[in-house]
Amino acid sequence: MINKNKNISRSKLILLILIFALSGFVRFYNYPHRINFSAEQGLALGVSADFVKEKFSLIGQNTFLRTTSKGNIIFSVSLYNYSLIPQLLIFSYNPVPITILFTLLNLFTALILFITVKKIISIEVAFLSLILFSFNSTMIFHSMFIWILNYLPLIGIITVYLLWSFKNKNTIMKAFFLGVLSGIGFNLEHVYLFSIGVVVLLLVKFTKMKLKNIIFFTFGLSLANITSIIFDVKHDF
Protein backbone atom coordinates (compact mmCIF):
# COMPACT_ATOMS: atom_id res chain seq x y z
CA MET A 1 0.00 0.00 0.00
CA ILE A 2 1.41 3.36 -0.99
CA ASN A 3 1.55 6.04 1.68
CA LYS A 4 0.25 9.28 0.23
CA ASN A 5 1.67 11.39 3.06
CA LYS A 6 5.16 12.28 1.91
CA ASN A 7 5.95 14.74 4.74
CA ILE A 8 8.30 13.77 7.54
CA SER A 9 7.68 14.88 11.12
CA ARG A 10 10.31 16.57 13.27
CA SER A 11 10.71 13.50 15.50
CA LYS A 12 11.25 11.24 12.49
CA LEU A 13 13.73 13.72 11.03
CA ILE A 14 15.69 13.59 14.29
CA LEU A 15 15.56 9.79 14.17
CA LEU A 16 16.82 9.86 10.57
CA ILE A 17 19.74 12.10 11.53
CA LEU A 18 20.60 9.85 14.48
CA ILE A 19 20.57 6.73 12.29
CA PHE A 20 22.90 8.36 9.76
CA ALA A 21 25.16 9.68 12.53
CA LEU A 22 25.47 6.19 14.02
CA SER A 23 25.84 4.68 10.55
CA GLY A 24 28.71 7.07 9.84
CA PHE A 25 30.29 6.31 13.20
CA VAL A 26 30.38 2.53 12.69
CA ARG A 27 32.09 3.11 9.34
CA PHE A 28 34.57 5.85 10.23
CA TYR A 29 35.51 4.70 13.74
CA ASN A 30 39.24 3.86 13.73
CA TYR A 31 39.00 4.28 9.96
CA PRO A 32 42.72 4.22 8.92
CA HIS A 33 43.19 0.84 10.61
CA ARG A 34 40.04 -0.74 9.19
CA ILE A 35 40.14 0.20 5.53
CA ASN A 36 41.22 -2.50 3.10
CA PHE A 37 43.75 -1.87 0.35
CA SER A 38 44.86 -5.03 -1.47
CA ALA A 39 46.12 -6.06 -4.90
CA GLU A 40 42.69 -5.56 -6.52
CA GLN A 41 42.46 -1.94 -5.37
CA GLY A 42 46.05 -1.32 -6.41
CA LEU A 43 45.41 -2.77 -9.88
CA ALA A 44 42.31 -0.62 -10.40
CA LEU A 45 44.05 2.60 -9.38
CA GLY A 46 47.19 1.66 -11.31
CA VAL A 47 45.30 1.03 -14.55
CA SER A 48 43.37 4.29 -14.14
CA ALA A 49 46.64 6.14 -13.52
CA ASP A 50 48.08 4.59 -16.69
CA PHE A 51 45.13 6.03 -18.63
CA VAL A 52 46.31 9.48 -17.55
CA LYS A 53 50.08 9.13 -17.64
CA GLU A 54 50.60 6.68 -20.50
CA LYS A 55 47.87 5.61 -22.91
CA PHE A 56 44.10 5.97 -22.79
CA SER A 57 42.09 2.79 -23.35
CA LEU A 58 38.58 1.88 -24.47
CA ILE A 59 38.55 -1.13 -22.14
CA GLY A 60 39.31 -1.45 -18.46
CA GLN A 61 41.69 -3.53 -16.39
CA ASN A 62 42.45 -7.19 -16.87
CA THR A 63 40.95 -9.39 -14.18
CA PHE A 64 44.00 -11.38 -13.10
CA LEU A 65 41.86 -13.78 -11.07
CA ARG A 66 39.79 -14.73 -14.13
CA THR A 67 41.83 -16.55 -16.76
CA THR A 68 40.41 -19.26 -19.01
CA SER A 69 41.88 -22.74 -19.37
CA LYS A 70 43.37 -21.63 -22.71
CA GLY A 71 45.16 -18.69 -21.11
CA ASN A 72 42.75 -16.00 -22.30
CA ILE A 73 42.48 -13.08 -19.89
CA ILE A 74 39.13 -11.46 -19.21
CA PHE A 75 39.06 -7.65 -19.23
CA SER A 76 36.52 -5.53 -17.40
CA VAL A 77 34.78 -2.71 -19.23
CA SER A 78 36.03 0.83 -18.78
CA LEU A 79 33.54 2.91 -16.77
CA TYR A 80 34.94 1.86 -13.40
CA ASN A 81 38.46 2.93 -14.29
CA TYR A 82 37.17 6.13 -15.87
CA SER A 83 35.35 6.96 -12.63
CA LEU A 84 38.60 6.65 -10.67
CA ILE A 85 40.55 9.10 -12.86
CA PRO A 86 39.04 12.35 -11.44
CA GLN A 87 39.50 11.01 -7.91
CA LEU A 88 43.17 10.23 -8.59
CA LEU A 89 43.78 13.71 -9.98
CA ILE A 90 41.91 15.52 -7.18
CA PHE A 91 43.61 13.59 -4.37
CA SER A 92 47.08 13.34 -5.96
CA TYR A 93 46.92 9.54 -6.26
CA ASN A 94 46.34 9.09 -2.51
CA PRO A 95 44.11 6.00 -2.01
CA VAL A 96 42.84 6.96 1.47
CA PRO A 97 40.56 9.88 0.48
CA ILE A 98 39.37 7.84 -2.52
CA THR A 99 38.38 5.09 -0.09
CA ILE A 100 36.54 7.72 1.95
CA LEU A 101 34.53 8.62 -1.16
CA PHE A 102 33.45 4.99 -1.51
CA THR A 103 32.39 4.98 2.14
CA LEU A 104 30.37 8.14 1.53
CA LEU A 105 28.91 6.49 -1.58
CA ASN A 106 27.63 3.70 0.66
CA LEU A 107 25.99 6.23 3.00
CA PHE A 108 24.50 8.10 0.02
CA THR A 109 23.09 4.81 -1.26
CA ALA A 110 21.41 4.32 2.12
CA LEU A 111 19.83 7.79 1.80
CA ILE A 112 18.54 7.06 -1.71
CA LEU A 113 17.17 3.74 -0.45
CA PHE A 114 15.28 5.56 2.31
CA ILE A 115 13.84 8.17 -0.08
CA THR A 116 12.84 5.53 -2.64
CA VAL A 117 11.12 3.18 -0.19
CA LYS A 118 9.39 6.13 1.51
CA LYS A 119 8.00 7.27 -1.84
CA ILE A 120 6.97 3.83 -3.10
CA ILE A 121 5.74 2.19 0.12
CA SER A 122 5.77 4.06 3.46
CA ILE A 123 8.07 5.90 5.83
CA GLU A 124 7.90 3.06 8.36
CA VAL A 125 9.19 0.54 5.82
CA ALA A 126 11.75 3.13 4.68
CA PHE A 127 13.17 3.36 8.20
CA LEU A 128 13.31 -0.42 8.46
CA SER A 129 15.10 -0.65 5.10
CA LEU A 130 17.52 2.09 6.13
CA ILE A 131 18.40 0.34 9.38
CA LEU A 132 18.87 -3.05 7.72
CA PHE A 133 21.10 -1.53 5.03
CA SER A 134 23.10 0.82 7.27
CA PHE A 135 24.01 -1.73 9.92
CA ASN A 136 24.39 -4.77 7.71
CA SER A 137 27.87 -6.20 8.30
CA THR A 138 28.39 -6.83 4.57
CA MET A 139 27.51 -3.24 3.64
CA ILE A 140 29.81 -1.90 6.36
CA PHE A 141 32.62 -4.17 5.16
CA HIS A 142 32.17 -3.22 1.51
CA SER A 143 32.27 0.48 2.39
CA MET A 144 35.79 0.02 3.72
CA PHE A 145 37.49 -0.38 0.34
CA ILE A 146 37.51 0.73 -3.29
CA TRP A 147 35.57 -1.82 -5.33
CA ILE A 148 33.84 -1.94 -8.70
CA LEU A 149 30.68 -3.52 -7.29
CA ASN A 150 30.14 -0.75 -4.72
CA TYR A 151 28.28 1.21 -7.40
CA LEU A 152 25.72 -1.53 -8.04
CA PRO A 153 23.42 -1.11 -4.99
CA LEU A 154 22.78 2.53 -5.96
CA ILE A 155 22.17 1.57 -9.60
CA GLY A 156 19.74 -1.14 -8.51
CA ILE A 157 17.77 1.18 -6.20
CA ILE A 158 17.43 3.90 -8.85
CA THR A 159 16.39 1.24 -11.37
CA VAL A 160 13.62 0.03 -9.04
CA TYR A 161 12.39 3.61 -8.62
CA LEU A 162 12.39 4.23 -12.38
CA LEU A 163 10.49 0.99 -13.01
CA TRP A 164 7.89 2.05 -10.44
CA SER A 165 7.68 5.47 -12.07
CA PHE A 166 7.50 3.91 -15.54
CA LYS A 167 4.64 1.67 -14.42
CA ASN A 168 2.67 4.72 -13.26
CA LYS A 169 3.47 6.80 -16.33
CA ASN A 170 5.17 5.41 -19.43
CA THR A 171 7.62 7.70 -21.20
CA ILE A 172 10.36 6.88 -23.67
CA MET A 173 12.85 8.92 -21.62
CA LYS A 174 12.30 6.67 -18.61
CA ALA A 175 12.87 3.66 -20.85
CA PHE A 176 16.05 5.33 -22.13
CA PHE A 177 17.39 6.02 -18.63
CA LEU A 178 16.53 2.47 -17.58
CA GLY A 179 18.67 1.37 -20.50
CA VAL A 180 21.53 3.64 -19.43
CA LEU A 181 21.40 2.32 -15.86
CA SER A 182 21.24 -1.27 -17.10
CA GLY A 183 24.18 -0.60 -19.41
CA ILE A 184 26.23 0.85 -16.55
CA GLY A 185 25.37 -2.16 -14.39
CA PHE A 186 26.47 -4.54 -17.15
CA ASN A 187 29.59 -2.43 -17.71
CA LEU A 188 30.54 -2.90 -14.06
CA GLU A 189 29.56 -6.56 -13.72
CA HIS A 190 28.60 -8.88 -16.59
CA VAL A 191 26.41 -10.99 -14.27
CA TYR A 192 24.12 -7.93 -14.18
CA LEU A 193 22.82 -9.29 -17.50
CA PHE A 194 20.27 -11.32 -15.52
CA SER A 195 18.97 -8.13 -13.89
CA ILE A 196 18.70 -6.55 -17.33
CA GLY A 197 16.49 -9.46 -18.38
CA VAL A 198 14.14 -8.73 -15.46
CA VAL A 199 14.06 -5.02 -16.33
CA VAL A 200 13.19 -5.79 -19.97
CA LEU A 201 10.37 -8.14 -18.95
CA LEU A 202 8.86 -5.53 -16.64
CA LEU A 203 9.34 -2.82 -19.26
CA VAL A 204 7.34 -4.90 -21.75
CA LYS A 205 4.71 -5.71 -19.15
CA PHE A 206 4.13 -2.09 -18.06
CA THR A 207 3.61 -0.52 -21.50
CA LYS A 208 1.50 -0.95 -24.61
CA MET A 209 4.12 0.80 -26.78
CA LYS A 210 6.50 -2.13 -26.41
CA LEU A 211 8.65 -1.74 -29.52
CA LYS A 212 9.21 2.00 -29.12
CA ASN A 213 10.25 1.70 -25.48
CA ILE A 214 12.49 -1.30 -26.15
CA ILE A 215 14.25 0.67 -28.90
CA PHE A 216 14.96 3.58 -26.53
CA PHE A 217 15.99 1.15 -23.79
CA THR A 218 18.42 -0.55 -26.17
CA PHE A 219 19.80 2.82 -27.25
CA GLY A 220 20.49 3.74 -23.61
CA LEU A 221 22.04 0.33 -22.98
CA SER A 222 24.32 0.71 -25.99
CA LEU A 223 25.28 4.29 -25.08
CA ALA A 224 26.48 3.19 -21.63
CA ASN A 225 28.72 0.59 -23.30
CA ILE A 226 29.82 2.67 -26.28
CA THR A 227 33.56 2.38 -25.49
CA SER A 228 33.51 -1.43 -25.51
CA ILE A 229 31.33 -1.44 -28.63
CA ILE A 230 33.88 0.79 -30.42
CA PHE A 231 36.71 -1.45 -29.19
CA ASP A 232 34.96 -4.59 -30.46
CA VAL A 233 34.23 -3.00 -33.84
CA LYS A 234 37.86 -1.88 -34.21
CA HIS A 235 39.12 -5.36 -33.35
CA ASP A 236 36.61 -7.39 -35.39
CA PHE A 237 34.78 -8.52 -32.23
Coordinates of C-alpha atoms in Angstrom, one line a residue:
M1 CA 0.0 0.0 0.0
I2 CA 1.4 3.4 -1.0
N3 CA 1.6 6.0 1.7
K4 CA 0.3 9.3 0.2
N5 CA 1.7 11.4 3.1
K6 CA 5.2 12.3 1.9
N7 CA 6.0 14.7 4.7
I8 CA 8.3 13.8 7.5
S9 CA 7.7 14.9 11.1
R10 CA 10.3 16.6 13.3
S11 CA 10.7 13.5 15.5
K12 CA 11.2 11.2 12.5
L13 CA 13.7 13.7 11.0
I14 CA 15.7 13.6 14.3
L15 CA 15.6 9.8 14.2
L16 CA 16.8 9.9 10.6
I17 CA 19.7 12.1 11.5
L18 CA 20.6 9.8 14.5
I19 CA 20.6 6.7 12.3
F20 CA 22.9 8.4 9.8
A21 CA 25.2 9.7 12.5
L22 CA 25.5 6.2 14.0
S23 CA 25.8 4.7 10.6
G24 CA 28.7 7.1 9.8
F25 CA 30.3 6.3 13.2
V26 CA 30.4 2.5 12.7
R27 CA 32.1 3.1 9.3
F28 CA 34.6 5.9 10.2
Y29 CA 35.5 4.7 13.7
N30 CA 39.2 3.9 13.7
Y31 CA 39.0 4.3 10.0
P32 CA 42.7 4.2 8.9
H33 CA 43.2 0.8 10.6
R34 CA 40.0 -0.7 9.2
I35 CA 40.1 0.2 5.5
N36 CA 41.2 -2.5 3.1
F37 CA 43.8 -1.9 0.3
S38 CA 44.9 -5.0 -1.5
A39 CA 46.1 -6.1 -4.9
E40 CA 42.7 -5.6 -6.5
Q41 CA 42.5 -1.9 -5.4
G42 CA 46.1 -1.3 -6.4
L43 CA 45.4 -2.8 -9.9
A44 CA 42.3 -0.6 -10.4
L45 CA 44.1 2.6 -9.4
G46 CA 47.2 1.7 -11.3
V47 CA 45.3 1.0 -14.5
S48 CA 43.4 4.3 -14.1
A49 CA 46.6 6.1 -13.5
D50 CA 48.1 4.6 -16.7
F51 CA 45.1 6.0 -18.6
V52 CA 46.3 9.5 -17.5
K53 CA 50.1 9.1 -17.6
E54 CA 50.6 6.7 -20.5
K55 CA 47.9 5.6 -22.9
F56 CA 44.1 6.0 -22.8
S57 CA 42.1 2.8 -23.4
L58 CA 38.6 1.9 -24.5
I59 CA 38.5 -1.1 -22.1
G60 CA 39.3 -1.5 -18.5
Q61 CA 41.7 -3.5 -16.4
N62 CA 42.5 -7.2 -16.9
T63 CA 40.9 -9.4 -14.2
F64 CA 44.0 -11.4 -13.1
L65 CA 41.9 -13.8 -11.1
R66 CA 39.8 -14.7 -14.1
T67 CA 41.8 -16.6 -16.8
T68 CA 40.4 -19.3 -19.0
S69 CA 41.9 -22.7 -19.4
K70 CA 43.4 -21.6 -22.7
G71 CA 45.2 -18.7 -21.1
N72 CA 42.8 -16.0 -22.3
I73 CA 42.5 -13.1 -19.9
I74 CA 39.1 -11.5 -19.2
F75 CA 39.1 -7.7 -19.2
S76 CA 36.5 -5.5 -17.4
V77 CA 34.8 -2.7 -19.2
S78 CA 36.0 0.8 -18.8
L79 CA 33.5 2.9 -16.8
Y80 CA 34.9 1.9 -13.4
N81 CA 38.5 2.9 -14.3
Y82 CA 37.2 6.1 -15.9
S83 CA 35.3 7.0 -12.6
L84 CA 38.6 6.6 -10.7
I85 CA 40.5 9.1 -12.9
P86 CA 39.0 12.4 -11.4
Q87 CA 39.5 11.0 -7.9
L88 CA 43.2 10.2 -8.6
L89 CA 43.8 13.7 -10.0
I90 CA 41.9 15.5 -7.2
F91 CA 43.6 13.6 -4.4
S92 CA 47.1 13.3 -6.0
Y93 CA 46.9 9.5 -6.3
N94 CA 46.3 9.1 -2.5
P95 CA 44.1 6.0 -2.0
V96 CA 42.8 7.0 1.5
P97 CA 40.6 9.9 0.5
I98 CA 39.4 7.8 -2.5
T99 CA 38.4 5.1 -0.1
I100 CA 36.5 7.7 2.0
L101 CA 34.5 8.6 -1.2
F102 CA 33.4 5.0 -1.5
T103 CA 32.4 5.0 2.1
L104 CA 30.4 8.1 1.5
L105 CA 28.9 6.5 -1.6
N106 CA 27.6 3.7 0.7
L107 CA 26.0 6.2 3.0
F108 CA 24.5 8.1 0.0
T109 CA 23.1 4.8 -1.3
A110 CA 21.4 4.3 2.1
L111 CA 19.8 7.8 1.8
I112 CA 18.5 7.1 -1.7
L113 CA 17.2 3.7 -0.5
F114 CA 15.3 5.6 2.3
I115 CA 13.8 8.2 -0.1
T116 CA 12.8 5.5 -2.6
V117 CA 11.1 3.2 -0.2
K118 CA 9.4 6.1 1.5
K119 CA 8.0 7.3 -1.8
I120 CA 7.0 3.8 -3.1
I121 CA 5.7 2.2 0.1
S122 CA 5.8 4.1 3.5
I123 CA 8.1 5.9 5.8
E124 CA 7.9 3.1 8.4
V125 CA 9.2 0.5 5.8
A126 CA 11.7 3.1 4.7
F127 CA 13.2 3.4 8.2
L128 CA 13.3 -0.4 8.5
S129 CA 15.1 -0.7 5.1
L130 CA 17.5 2.1 6.1
I131 CA 18.4 0.3 9.4
L132 CA 18.9 -3.1 7.7
F133 CA 21.1 -1.5 5.0
S134 CA 23.1 0.8 7.3
F135 CA 24.0 -1.7 9.9
N136 CA 24.4 -4.8 7.7
S137 CA 27.9 -6.2 8.3
T138 CA 28.4 -6.8 4.6
M139 CA 27.5 -3.2 3.6
I140 CA 29.8 -1.9 6.4
F141 CA 32.6 -4.2 5.2
H142 CA 32.2 -3.2 1.5
S143 CA 32.3 0.5 2.4
M144 CA 35.8 0.0 3.7
F145 CA 37.5 -0.4 0.3
I146 CA 37.5 0.7 -3.3
W147 CA 35.6 -1.8 -5.3
I148 CA 33.8 -1.9 -8.7
L149 CA 30.7 -3.5 -7.3
N150 CA 30.1 -0.7 -4.7
Y151 CA 28.3 1.2 -7.4
L152 CA 25.7 -1.5 -8.0
P153 CA 23.4 -1.1 -5.0
L154 CA 22.8 2.5 -6.0
I155 CA 22.2 1.6 -9.6
G156 CA 19.7 -1.1 -8.5
I157 CA 17.8 1.2 -6.2
I158 CA 17.4 3.9 -8.8
T159 CA 16.4 1.2 -11.4
V160 CA 13.6 0.0 -9.0
Y161 CA 12.4 3.6 -8.6
L162 CA 12.4 4.2 -12.4
L163 CA 10.5 1.0 -13.0
W164 CA 7.9 2.1 -10.4
S165 CA 7.7 5.5 -12.1
F166 CA 7.5 3.9 -15.5
K167 CA 4.6 1.7 -14.4
N168 CA 2.7 4.7 -13.3
K169 CA 3.5 6.8 -16.3
N170 CA 5.2 5.4 -19.4
T171 CA 7.6 7.7 -21.2
I172 CA 10.4 6.9 -23.7
M173 CA 12.9 8.9 -21.6
K174 CA 12.3 6.7 -18.6
A175 CA 12.9 3.7 -20.9
F176 CA 16.0 5.3 -22.1
F177 CA 17.4 6.0 -18.6
L178 CA 16.5 2.5 -17.6
G179 CA 18.7 1.4 -20.5
V180 CA 21.5 3.6 -19.4
L181 CA 21.4 2.3 -15.9
S182 CA 21.2 -1.3 -17.1
G183 CA 24.2 -0.6 -19.4
I184 CA 26.2 0.9 -16.5
G185 CA 25.4 -2.2 -14.4
F186 CA 26.5 -4.5 -17.2
N187 CA 29.6 -2.4 -17.7
L188 CA 30.5 -2.9 -14.1
E189 CA 29.6 -6.6 -13.7
H190 CA 28.6 -8.9 -16.6
V191 CA 26.4 -11.0 -14.3
Y192 CA 24.1 -7.9 -14.2
L193 CA 22.8 -9.3 -17.5
F194 CA 20.3 -11.3 -15.5
S195 CA 19.0 -8.1 -13.9
I196 CA 18.7 -6.6 -17.3
G197 CA 16.5 -9.5 -18.4
V198 CA 14.1 -8.7 -15.5
V199 CA 14.1 -5.0 -16.3
V200 CA 13.2 -5.8 -20.0
L201 CA 10.4 -8.1 -18.9
L202 CA 8.9 -5.5 -16.6
L203 CA 9.3 -2.8 -19.3
V204 CA 7.3 -4.9 -21.7
K205 CA 4.7 -5.7 -19.1
F206 CA 4.1 -2.1 -18.1
T207 CA 3.6 -0.5 -21.5
K208 CA 1.5 -0.9 -24.6
M209 CA 4.1 0.8 -26.8
K210 CA 6.5 -2.1 -26.4
L211 CA 8.7 -1.7 -29.5
K212 CA 9.2 2.0 -29.1
N213 CA 10.3 1.7 -25.5
I214 CA 12.5 -1.3 -26.1
I215 CA 14.2 0.7 -28.9
F216 CA 15.0 3.6 -26.5
F217 CA 16.0 1.1 -23.8
T218 CA 18.4 -0.6 -26.2
F219 CA 19.8 2.8 -27.2
G220 CA 20.5 3.7 -23.6
L221 CA 22.0 0.3 -23.0
S222 CA 24.3 0.7 -26.0
L223 CA 25.3 4.3 -25.1
A224 CA 26.5 3.2 -21.6
N225 CA 28.7 0.6 -23.3
I226 CA 29.8 2.7 -26.3
T227 CA 33.6 2.4 -25.5
S228 CA 33.5 -1.4 -25.5
I229 CA 31.3 -1.4 -28.6
I230 CA 33.9 0.8 -30.4
F231 CA 36.7 -1.4 -29.2
D232 CA 35.0 -4.6 -30.5
V233 CA 34.2 -3.0 -33.8
K234 CA 37.9 -1.9 -34.2
H235 CA 39.1 -5.4 -33.4
D236 CA 36.6 -7.4 -35.4
F237 CA 34.8 -8.5 -32.2

